[in-house]
Amino acid sequence: MKQLSEYKSWLKNIIDNNQEDEYLEFVWEIMESPFVEYHYELMKDPEMDDDFRRNLRFRFNEHGEEGAAFLLSKLEKNEDPEFHAAILFILGKTKGKQKEKTMEYARKFVKSQDPLLRENAFIVLGWIGQMKDLIILKKGLFEDEQPKCRAWSASSYMQMWFRNENSHLRVKAFEAYKTALPNEKDYIVLSVILSSIRVMGKTKLGISQTALDAMDREKIDTVIPKALKFLEKALNNN
């Protein structure tokens, strides 16, 4: 196993000699090393290559419980607040005994003034949240001023449903979508809501996923009344 000094020398050589093809190999090795803090410092270093930092963040959860405990300590001490959104995202992907603490932070951060932190909080609740968190998703979908936050709130109903195809969860999602659809003006959010209805309702709604991904305004506007009728019928059958 390499020593920390060897990793530092290796990275310096990669940077000095523009050996970009070695960045990925470096990531694969550092994620299996015991040098959690060094990995962390690299992935938040603005001087590093963007793709390199992105790959470092994507693989940090490979440190498992040790890595999760390290990240949680940053949140507990309120260190590196500008990096809290990335920390929460990584914790949401990390399986283990830190799940409850991660959920607590996600519930807290949906109230943050930082839109990116709120986005990631809604995403994480979709990954690991519980039924009691549906009220948080509903509030985010109805009230958050940022379209991306509303979109992630809508999507997180579906993410929770993927983990447990619960009929009660689907009813709560459909109720929220039924209220949100007539009032929502942003096409990103509308696209996500309609995509979620297609998946959870196992219906095509007369619109393709390609059109939704492209945010085809004309097709989305046309299908909204049909989606509302579908939701009404689905809810009446429950």
Coordinates of N, CA and C in Angstrom, one line a residue:
M1 N 0.8 -1.2 0.0 CA 0.0 0.0 0.0 C 0.9 1.3 0.0
K2 N 0.5 2.2 -0.8 CA 1.2 3.5 -0.9 C 1.1 4.3 0.4
Q3 N 2.2 5.0 0.7 CA 2.1 6.0 1.8 C 1.5 7.3 1.3
L4 N 1.1 8.1 2.2 CA 0.5 9.4 1.8 C 1.5 10.2 1.0
S5 N 2.7 10.2 1.3 CA 3.7 11.0 0.6 C 3.8 10.5 -0.9
E6 N 3.6 9.2 -1.1 CA 3.7 8.7 -2.4 C 2.5 9.1 -3.3
Y7 N 1.3 9.2 -2.6 CA 0.1 9.7 -3.3 C 0.3 11.2 -3.7
K8 N 0.9 11.9 -2.8 CA 1.1 13.4 -3.1 C 2.1 13.5 -4.3
S9 N 3.2 12.7 -4.3 CA 4.2 12.8 -5.3 C 3.6 12.3 -6.7
W10 N 2.8 11.3 -6.6 CA 2.1 10.8 -7.8 C 1.2 11.9 -8.4
L11 N 0.4 12.5 -7.6 CA -0.5 13.5 -8.1 C 0.3 14.7 -8.7
K12 N 1.3 15.1 -8.0 CA 2.2 16.2 -8.5 C 2.7 15.9 -9.9
N13 N 3.2 14.6 -10.0 CA 3.7 14.2 -11.3 C 2.6 14.2 -12.4
I14 N 1.4 13.8 -12.1 CA 0.3 13.8 -13.0 C 0.0 15.3 -13.5
I15 N 0.0 16.2 -12.5 CA -0.3 17.6 -12.8 C 0.8 18.2 -13.6
D16 N 2.1 18.0 -13.1 CA 3.2 18.7 -13.8 C 3.4 18.2 -15.2
N17 N 3.1 16.9 -15.5 CA 3.3 16.4 -16.8 C 2.1 16.2 -17.6
N18 N 1.0 16.8 -17.2 CA -0.3 16.7 -17.9 C -0.7 15.3 -18.2
Q19 N -0.5 14.4 -17.3 CA -0.9 13.0 -17.5 C -2.3 12.7 -17.1
E20 N -3.2 13.3 -17.9 CA -4.6 13.3 -17.5 C -5.2 11.8 -17.5
D21 N -4.6 11.0 -18.3 CA -5.1 9.6 -18.4 C -4.8 8.9 -17.0
E22 N -4.0 9.4 -16.1 CA -3.7 8.8 -14.9 C -4.7 9.2 -13.7
Y23 N -5.4 10.3 -14.0 CA -6.3 10.8 -13.0 C -7.3 9.7 -12.4
L24 N -7.9 9.0 -13.4 CA -8.9 7.9 -13.0 C -8.2 6.8 -12.2
E25 N -7.0 6.4 -12.6 CA -6.3 5.4 -11.8 C -6.0 5.9 -10.4
F26 N -5.6 7.2 -10.3 CA -5.4 7.8 -9.0 C -6.6 7.7 -8.1
V27 N -7.8 8.0 -8.7 CA -9.1 8.0 -7.9 C -9.3 6.6 -7.4
W28 N -9.2 5.6 -8.3 CA -9.4 4.2 -7.9 C -8.6 3.7 -6.8
E29 N -7.3 4.2 -6.7 CA -6.4 3.8 -5.6 C -6.7 4.6 -4.3
I30 N -7.0 5.9 -4.5 CA -7.2 6.7 -3.3 C -8.5 6.3 -2.5
M31 N -9.5 5.9 -3.3 CA -10.7 5.5 -2.7 C -10.6 4.3 -1.9
E32 N -9.6 3.5 -2.1 CA -9.4 2.2 -1.4 C -8.3 2.4 -0.3
S33 N -7.8 3.6 -0.2 CA -6.7 3.9 0.8 C -7.3 4.3 2.1
P34 N -6.5 4.4 3.2 CA -7.0 4.9 4.5 C -7.0 6.4 4.6
F35 N -6.6 7.1 3.5 CA -6.3 8.5 3.6 C -7.6 9.3 3.2
V36 N -8.5 9.2 4.1 CA -9.9 9.8 3.9 C -9.8 11.3 3.9
E37 N -9.0 11.9 4.8 CA -8.9 13.3 4.9 C -8.3 13.9 3.6
Y38 N -7.2 13.2 3.1 CA -6.5 13.7 1.9 C -7.5 13.6 0.7
H39 N -8.2 12.6 0.6 CA -9.2 12.4 -0.5 C -10.2 13.6 -0.4
Y40 N -10.7 13.9 0.8 CA -11.6 15.0 1.0 C -11.1 16.3 0.6
E41 N -9.8 16.6 1.0 CA -9.2 17.9 0.7 C -9.0 18.0 -0.8
L42 N -8.7 17.0 -1.5 CA -8.6 17.0 -3.0 C -9.9 17.3 -3.7
M43 N -10.9 16.7 -3.2 CA -12.2 16.8 -4.0 C -12.8 18.2 -3.7
K44 N -12.4 19.0 -2.8 CA -12.9 20.3 -2.6 C -11.9 21.4 -2.9
D45 N -10.8 21.0 -3.5 CA -9.7 21.9 -3.9 C -10.0 22.5 -5.2
P46 N -10.4 23.8 -5.3 CA -10.7 24.5 -6.6 C -9.6 24.5 -7.6
E47 N -8.4 24.3 -7.2 CA -7.3 24.3 -8.1 C -7.2 23.0 -8.9
M48 N -7.9 22.0 -8.5 CA -7.8 20.7 -9.2 C -8.7 20.7 -10.4
D49 N -8.4 19.8 -11.3 CA -9.2 19.6 -12.5 C -10.7 19.3 -12.2
D50 N -11.6 19.9 -12.9 CA -13.0 19.7 -12.5 C -13.5 18.2 -12.6
D51 N -13.1 17.6 -13.7 CA -13.5 16.1 -13.9 C -12.8 15.3 -12.8
F52 N -11.6 15.6 -12.4 CA -10.9 14.9 -11.4 C -11.7 15.0 -10.0
R53 N -12.0 16.2 -9.7 CA -12.8 16.5 -8.5 C -14.1 15.8 -8.5
R54 N -14.8 15.8 -9.6 CA -16.1 15.1 -9.8 C -15.9 13.6 -9.5
N55 N -14.9 13.0 -10.1 CA -14.7 11.6 -9.9 C -14.3 11.3 -8.4
L56 N -13.6 12.2 -7.8 CA -13.2 12.0 -6.4 C -14.5 12.0 -5.5
R57 N -15.4 13.0 -5.8 CA -16.6 13.0 -5.1 C -17.5 11.8 -5.3
F58 N -17.5 11.4 -6.6 CA -18.4 10.2 -6.9 C -17.9 8.9 -6.2
R59 N -16.6 8.9 -5.9 CA -16.1 7.6 -5.3 C -15.8 7.7 -3.8
F60 N -16.1 8.9 -3.2 CA -15.7 9.0 -1.8 C -16.5 8.0 -0.9
N61 N -17.7 7.7 -1.3 CA -18.5 6.8 -0.5 C -17.9 5.4 -0.4
E62 N -16.9 5.1 -1.2 CA -16.2 3.8 -1.1 C -15.4 3.7 0.2
H63 N -15.2 4.8 0.9 CA -14.5 4.7 2.2 C -15.4 4.2 3.3
G64 N -16.7 4.0 2.9 CA -17.6 3.3 3.8 C -17.9 4.1 5.1
E65 N -18.0 3.4 6.2 CA -18.3 4.0 7.5 C -17.3 5.0 8.0
E66 N -16.1 4.8 7.7 CA -15.0 5.7 8.1 C -15.2 7.0 7.4
G67 N -15.5 6.9 6.1 CA -15.7 8.1 5.3 C -17.0 8.9 5.7
A68 N -18.0 8.1 6.0 CA -19.3 8.7 6.4 C -19.1 9.5 7.7
A69 N -18.4 8.8 8.7 CA -18.2 9.5 10.0 C -17.4 10.8 9.8
F70 N -16.4 10.7 8.9 CA -15.6 11.9 8.7 C -16.5 13.1 8.1
L71 N -17.3 12.7 7.2 CA -18.2 13.8 6.6 C -19.2 14.3 7.6
L72 N -19.8 13.4 8.4 CA -20.7 13.9 9.4 C -20.1 14.8 10.4
S73 N -18.8 14.5 10.7 CA -18.1 15.4 11.6 C -18.0 16.8 11.1
K74 N -17.9 16.9 9.7 CA -17.8 18.3 9.1 C -19.2 19.0 9.3
L75 N -20.3 18.3 9.2 CA -21.6 18.9 9.3 C -21.8 19.2 10.8
E76 N -21.4 18.3 11.7 CA -21.6 18.5 13.1 C -20.8 19.8 13.6
K77 N -19.7 20.0 13.1 CA -18.8 21.1 13.5 C -19.1 22.4 12.6
N78 N -20.0 22.2 11.7 CA -20.3 23.3 10.7 C -19.0 23.8 10.0
E79 N -18.2 22.8 9.6 CA -17.0 23.2 8.9 C -17.2 23.1 7.4
D80 N -16.6 23.9 6.6 CA -16.7 23.9 5.1 C -18.2 24.0 4.7
P81 N -18.9 25.0 5.2 CA -20.3 25.1 4.9 C -20.6 25.2 3.4
E82 N -19.6 25.8 2.6 CA -19.8 25.9 1.2 C -19.8 24.5 0.5
F83 N -19.4 23.5 1.2 CA -19.3 22.1 0.7 C -20.3 21.2 1.3
H84 N -21.2 21.7 2.1 CA -22.2 20.9 2.7 C -23.2 20.2 1.8
A85 N -23.5 20.8 0.6 CA -24.4 20.2 -0.4 C -23.7 18.9 -0.9
A86 N -22.4 19.0 -1.2 CA -21.7 17.8 -1.7 C -21.6 16.8 -0.7
I87 N -21.3 17.2 0.6 CA -21.2 16.2 1.7 C -22.5 15.5 1.8
L88 N -23.6 16.2 1.9 CA -24.9 15.5 2.0 C -25.2 14.5 0.9
F89 N -24.9 14.9 -0.3 CA -25.1 14.1 -1.5 C -24.3 12.8 -1.3
I90 N -23.0 12.9 -0.9 CA -22.2 11.7 -0.7 C -22.8 10.8 0.4
L91 N -23.1 11.4 1.5 CA -23.7 10.7 2.6 C -25.0 9.9 2.2
G92 N -25.8 10.5 1.3 CA -27.0 9.9 0.8 C -26.7 8.6 0.1
K93 N -25.5 8.5 -0.5 CA -25.2 7.3 -1.3 C -24.5 6.3 -0.5
T94 N -24.1 6.6 0.8 CA -23.3 5.7 1.6 C -24.2 4.9 2.5
K95 N -24.1 3.6 2.3 CA -25.0 2.6 3.0 C -24.3 2.3 4.3
G96 N -25.1 2.3 5.4 CA -24.5 1.9 6.7 C -25.2 2.6 7.9
K97 N -24.6 2.5 9.0 CA -25.3 2.9 10.3 C -25.4 4.4 10.4
Q98 N -24.9 5.2 9.5 CA -25.0 6.6 9.6 C -26.2 7.2 8.9
K99 N -27.1 6.3 8.4 CA -28.3 6.6 7.6 C -29.2 7.6 8.4
E100 N -29.4 7.3 9.7 CA -30.4 8.1 10.5 C -29.9 9.5 10.6
K101 N -28.6 9.7 10.9 CA -28.0 11.0 11.0 C -28.1 11.8 9.7
T102 N -27.9 11.0 8.6 CA -27.9 11.7 7.3 C -29.3 12.2 7.0
M103 N -30.4 11.4 7.4 CA -31.7 11.8 7.2 C -32.0 13.0 8.0
E104 N -31.5 13.1 9.2 CA -31.7 14.2 10.1 C -31.2 15.5 9.4
Y105 N -30.0 15.4 8.9 CA -29.4 16.6 8.2 C -30.2 16.9 6.9
A106 N -30.7 16.0 6.2 CA -31.5 16.3 5.0 C -32.8 17.0 5.4
R107 N -33.4 16.6 6.5 CA -34.6 17.2 6.9 C -34.3 18.7 7.4
K108 N -33.2 18.9 8.0 CA -32.8 20.2 8.4 C -32.4 21.1 7.2
F109 N -31.7 20.5 6.2 CA -31.2 21.3 5.1 C -32.3 21.7 4.1
V110 N -33.5 21.1 4.1 CA -34.5 21.5 3.2 C -35.0 23.0 3.5
K111 N -34.6 23.4 4.7 CA -34.9 24.8 5.2 C -33.8 25.8 4.9
S112 N -32.7 25.3 4.3 CA -31.6 26.2 4.1 C -31.9 27.3 3.1
Q113 N -31.1 28.4 3.2 CA -31.2 29.5 2.3 C -30.4 29.2 1.0
D114 N -29.6 28.2 1.0 CA -28.8 27.8 -0.1 C -29.6 26.8 -1.0
P115 N -29.9 27.3 -2.2 CA -30.7 26.4 -3.1 C -30.1 25.1 -3.4
L116 N -28.8 25.0 -3.6 CA -28.1 23.8 -3.9 C -28.2 22.8 -2.8
L117 N -28.1 23.3 -1.6 CA -28.2 22.5 -0.4 C -29.6 21.9 -0.2
R118 N -30.6 22.8 -0.5 CA -32.0 22.3 -0.5 C -32.2 21.2 -1.6
E119 N -31.7 21.5 -2.8 CA -31.8 20.5 -3.9 C -31.3 19.1 -3.4
N120 N -30.1 19.1 -2.9 CA -29.5 17.8 -2.5 C -30.2 17.2 -1.3
A121 N -30.8 18.0 -0.4 CA -31.6 17.5 0.7 C -32.8 16.8 0.2
F122 N -33.5 17.4 -0.8 CA -34.7 16.7 -1.4 C -34.3 15.4 -2.1
I123 N -33.1 15.4 -2.8 CA -32.7 14.2 -3.5 C -32.4 13.1 -2.5
V124 N -31.7 13.4 -1.4 CA -31.3 12.4 -0.4 C -32.6 11.9 0.3
L125 N -33.6 12.7 0.5 CA -34.8 12.2 1.1 C -35.5 11.2 0.2
G126 N -35.3 11.4 -1.1 CA -35.9 10.4 -2.1 C -35.1 9.1 -2.0
W127 N -33.8 9.2 -1.8 CA -33.0 8.0 -1.7 C -33.2 7.2 -0.4
I128 N -33.3 7.9 0.7 CA -33.3 7.2 2.0 C -34.4 7.6 3.0
G129 N -35.2 8.5 2.5 CA -36.3 9.1 3.4 C -37.4 8.1 3.8
Q130 N -38.2 8.4 4.7 CA -39.3 7.6 5.2 C -40.6 8.2 4.8
M131 N -41.7 7.4 5.1 CA -43.0 7.9 4.8 C -43.3 9.2 5.5
K132 N -42.8 9.4 6.6 CA -43.1 10.7 7.3 C -42.5 11.9 6.6
D133 N -41.6 11.6 5.7 CA -40.9 12.7 5.0 C -41.7 13.2 3.8
L134 N -42.8 12.5 3.5 CA -43.7 12.9 2.4 C -44.2 14.3 2.5
I135 N -44.5 14.7 3.8 CA -45.0 16.1 4.0 C -43.9 17.1 3.6
I136 N -42.6 16.7 3.8 CA -41.5 17.6 3.4 C -41.5 17.8 1.9
L137 N -41.6 16.6 1.2 CA -41.6 16.7 -0.2 C -42.8 17.5 -0.8
K138 N -44.0 17.3 -0.2 CA -45.1 18.1 -0.6 C -44.9 19.6 -0.4
K139 N -44.4 20.0 0.7 CA -44.1 21.4 1.0 C -43.1 21.9 0.0
G140 N -42.1 21.1 -0.3 CA -41.1 21.5 -1.3 C -41.7 21.7 -2.7
L141 N -42.5 20.8 -3.1 CA -43.2 20.9 -4.4 C -44.1 22.1 -4.5
F142 N -44.8 22.4 -3.4 CA -45.8 23.5 -3.5 C -45.2 24.8 -3.2
E143 N -44.2 24.9 -2.4 CA -43.8 26.2 -1.9 C -42.4 26.7 -2.2
D144 N -41.5 25.8 -2.6 CA -40.1 26.2 -2.8 C -40.0 27.2 -4.0
E145 N -39.3 28.3 -3.8 CA -39.2 29.3 -4.9 C -38.3 28.9 -6.0
Q146 N -37.5 27.9 -5.8 CA -36.5 27.5 -6.8 C -37.1 26.3 -7.6
P147 N -37.2 26.4 -9.0 CA -37.8 25.3 -9.8 C -37.1 24.0 -9.6
K148 N -35.7 24.0 -9.5 CA -35.0 22.8 -9.4 C -35.4 22.1 -8.1
C149 N -35.6 22.8 -7.0 CA -36.0 22.2 -5.7 C -37.4 21.6 -5.8
R150 N -38.3 22.3 -6.5 CA -39.6 21.7 -6.7 C -39.6 20.5 -7.6
A151 N -38.7 20.5 -8.6 CA -38.5 19.3 -9.4 C -38.0 18.2 -8.7
W152 N -37.0 18.4 -7.8 CA -36.4 17.3 -7.1 C -37.4 16.8 -6.0
S153 N -38.2 17.7 -5.5 CA -39.3 17.2 -4.6 C -40.2 16.3 -5.3
A154 N -40.6 16.7 -6.5 CA -41.5 15.8 -7.3 C -40.9 14.5 -7.6
S155 N -39.6 14.5 -8.0 CA -38.9 13.3 -8.4 C -38.7 12.4 -7.2
S156 N -38.5 12.9 -6.0 CA -38.2 12.1 -4.8 C -39.4 11.2 -4.4
Y157 N -40.6 11.6 -4.7 CA -41.7 10.7 -4.5 C -41.5 9.4 -5.3
M158 N -41.1 9.6 -6.5 CA -40.8 8.4 -7.4 C -39.6 7.6 -6.9
Q159 N -38.6 8.3 -6.4 CA -37.4 7.6 -5.9 C -37.8 6.8 -4.7
M160 N -38.6 7.3 -3.8 CA -39.1 6.5 -2.7 C -39.9 5.4 -3.1
W161 N -40.7 5.6 -4.1 CA -41.6 4.5 -4.6 C -40.7 3.4 -5.3
F162 N -39.6 3.7 -5.9 CA -38.7 2.7 -6.4 C -38.2 1.7 -5.3
R163 N -38.0 2.3 -4.2 CA -37.5 1.5 -3.0 C -38.6 0.6 -2.4
N164 N -39.9 1.1 -2.5 CA -41.0 0.4 -2.0 C -42.3 0.7 -2.7
E165 N -42.7 -0.1 -3.6 CA -43.9 0.2 -4.4 C -45.1 0.1 -3.6
N166 N -45.2 1.1 -2.7 CA -46.3 1.2 -1.7 C -47.5 1.9 -2.3
S167 N -48.7 1.4 -2.2 CA -49.8 2.0 -2.7 C -50.2 3.3 -2.0
H168 N -49.9 3.4 -0.7 CA -50.2 4.6 0.1 C -49.3 5.7 -0.4
L169 N -48.0 5.4 -0.6 CA -47.0 6.4 -1.1 C -47.5 6.9 -2.5
R170 N -47.9 6.0 -3.3 CA -48.4 6.5 -4.6 C -49.6 7.4 -4.5
V171 N -50.5 7.1 -3.7 CA -51.7 7.9 -3.5 C -51.2 9.3 -3.0
K172 N -50.3 9.4 -2.1 CA -49.8 10.7 -1.6 C -49.1 11.5 -2.7
A173 N -48.3 10.7 -3.5 CA -47.7 11.4 -4.6 C -48.7 11.9 -5.6
F174 N -49.7 11.1 -6.0 CA -50.7 11.5 -7.0 C -51.5 12.7 -6.4
E175 N -51.8 12.7 -5.2 CA -52.5 13.9 -4.6 C -51.7 15.1 -4.7
A176 N -50.4 15.0 -4.4 CA -49.5 16.2 -4.6 C -49.4 16.6 -6.0
Y177 N -49.3 15.7 -6.9 CA -49.1 16.0 -8.3 C -50.4 16.7 -8.9
K178 N -51.6 16.2 -8.4 CA -52.8 16.7 -8.8 C -53.0 18.2 -8.4
T179 N -52.5 18.5 -7.3 CA -52.6 19.9 -6.8 C -51.6 20.8 -7.5
A180 N -50.4 20.2 -7.7 CA -49.3 21.0 -8.3 C -49.4 21.3 -9.8
L181 N -49.9 20.3 -10.5 CA -50.0 20.5 -12.0 C -50.7 21.7 -12.5
P182 N -51.9 22.0 -12.0 CA -52.6 23.2 -12.6 C -51.9 24.5 -12.3
N183 N -51.1 24.5 -11.2 CA -50.5 25.8 -10.7 C -49.0 26.0 -11.1
E184 N -48.4 24.9 -11.5 CA -47.0 25.0 -11.9 C -46.8 25.6 -13.2
K185 N -45.8 26.5 -13.3 CA -45.5 27.2 -14.6 C -44.2 26.9 -15.2
D186 N -43.3 26.3 -14.4 CA -42.0 25.9 -14.9 C -42.0 24.6 -15.6
Y187 N -41.4 24.5 -16.8 CA -41.5 23.3 -17.6 C -40.6 22.2 -17.1
I188 N -39.5 22.6 -16.4 CA -38.7 21.5 -15.8 C -39.5 20.8 -14.8
V189 N -40.2 21.5 -13.9 CA -41.0 20.8 -12.9 C -42.2 20.1 -13.5
L190 N -42.8 20.6 -14.5 CA -43.9 19.9 -15.2 C -43.5 18.7 -15.8
S191 N -42.3 18.7 -16.4 CA -41.7 17.5 -17.1 C -41.5 16.4 -16.1
V192 N -40.9 16.8 -14.9 CA -40.6 15.8 -13.9 C -41.9 15.2 -13.3
I193 N -42.9 16.0 -13.1 CA -44.2 15.5 -12.5 C -44.8 14.5 -13.5
L194 N -44.8 14.9 -14.8 CA -45.4 14.0 -15.8 C -44.6 12.7 -16.0
S195 N -43.3 12.8 -15.9 CA -42.5 11.6 -16.0 C -42.8 10.7 -14.8
S196 N -42.9 11.3 -13.6 CA -43.2 10.5 -12.4 C -44.6 9.8 -12.5
I197 N -45.5 10.5 -13.1 CA -46.9 9.9 -13.2 C -46.8 8.7 -14.2
R198 N -46.0 8.9 -15.3 CA -45.9 7.8 -16.3 C -45.3 6.6 -15.6
V199 N -44.3 6.8 -14.8 CA -43.6 5.6 -14.2 C -44.5 5.0 -13.1
M200 N -44.9 5.8 -12.1 CA -45.7 5.3 -11.0 C -47.1 4.8 -11.4
G201 N -47.7 5.5 -12.4 CA -49.0 5.1 -12.9 C -49.0 4.0 -14.0
K202 N -47.7 3.7 -14.4 CA -47.6 2.7 -15.5 C -48.4 3.0 -16.7
T203 N -48.3 4.3 -17.1 CA -49.1 4.8 -18.2 C -48.2 5.7 -19.1
K204 N -48.5 5.8 -20.4 CA -47.7 6.7 -21.2 C -48.2 8.1 -21.3
L205 N -49.5 8.3 -20.9 CA -50.1 9.6 -20.9 C -50.2 10.3 -22.3
G206 N -49.9 9.6 -23.3 CA -49.9 10.2 -24.7 C -48.8 11.1 -24.9
I207 N -47.7 11.0 -24.2 CA -46.5 11.8 -24.4 C -45.3 10.9 -24.2
S208 N -44.3 11.1 -25.1 CA -43.0 10.3 -24.9 C -42.1 10.8 -23.9
Q209 N -41.2 10.0 -23.4 CA -40.2 10.5 -22.4 C -39.3 11.4 -23.1
T210 N -39.0 11.2 -24.4 CA -38.2 12.1 -25.2 C -38.7 13.5 -25.2
A211 N -40.0 13.6 -25.4 CA -40.6 14.9 -25.4 C -40.5 15.6 -24.1
L212 N -40.7 14.8 -23.0 CA -40.6 15.3 -21.7 C -39.2 15.8 -21.4
D213 N -38.2 14.9 -21.8 CA -36.8 15.3 -21.5 C -36.4 16.6 -22.3
A214 N -37.0 16.7 -23.5 CA -36.7 17.9 -24.3 C -37.5 19.1 -23.8
M215 N -38.4 18.9 -22.8 CA -39.3 19.9 -22.3 C -40.1 20.6 -23.5
D216 N -40.7 19.8 -24.3 CA -41.5 20.2 -25.4 C -42.8 20.9 -24.9
R217 N -42.8 22.2 -24.9 CA -43.9 23.0 -24.2 C -45.2 22.7 -24.8
E218 N -45.3 22.6 -26.1 CA -46.6 22.4 -26.7 C -47.2 21.0 -26.3
K219 N -46.3 20.0 -26.3 CA -46.8 18.7 -26.0 C -47.1 18.6 -24.5
I220 N -46.3 19.2 -23.7 CA -46.6 19.2 -22.2 C -47.9 19.9 -21.9
D221 N -48.1 21.1 -22.5 CA -49.4 21.8 -22.3 C -50.6 20.9 -22.7
T222 N -50.4 20.2 -23.8 CA -51.5 19.4 -24.3 C -51.9 18.2 -23.4
V223 N -50.9 17.7 -22.8 CA -51.1 16.4 -22.0 C -51.5 16.7 -20.6
I224 N -51.3 17.9 -20.1 CA -51.6 18.2 -18.7 C -53.1 17.8 -18.3
P225 N -54.1 18.3 -19.1 CA -55.5 17.9 -18.8 C -55.7 16.4 -18.8
K226 N -55.0 15.7 -19.7 CA -55.1 14.2 -19.7 C -54.5 13.6 -18.4
A227 N -53.4 14.2 -18.0 CA -52.7 13.7 -16.8 C -53.6 14.0 -15.5
L228 N -54.3 15.1 -15.5 CA -55.2 15.4 -14.4 C -56.3 14.4 -14.3
K229 N -56.9 14.1 -15.5 CA -58.0 13.1 -15.5 C -57.5 11.7 -15.1
F230 N -56.2 11.4 -15.5 CA -55.7 10.1 -15.0 C -55.5 10.1 -13.5
L231 N -55.0 11.2 -13.0 CA -54.8 11.2 -11.5 C -56.2 11.1 -10.8
E232 N -57.2 11.8 -11.3 CA -58.5 11.8 -10.7 C -59.0 10.4 -10.6
K233 N -58.9 9.7 -11.8 CA -59.4 8.3 -11.8 C -58.7 7.4 -10.9
A234 N -57.3 7.6 -10.9 CA -56.5 6.7 -10.1 C -56.8 6.9 -8.6
L235 N -57.0 8.1 -8.2 CA -57.3 8.4 -6.8 C -58.7 7.9 -6.4
N236 N -59.6 8.0 -7.3 CA -61.0 7.5 -7.0 C -61.0 6.0 -6.9
N237 N -60.1 5.3 -7.5 CA -60.1 3.9 -7.4 C -59.3 3.4 -6.2
N238 N -58.8 4.3 -5.4 CA -58.1 3.8 -4.2 C -59.0 4.0 -2.9

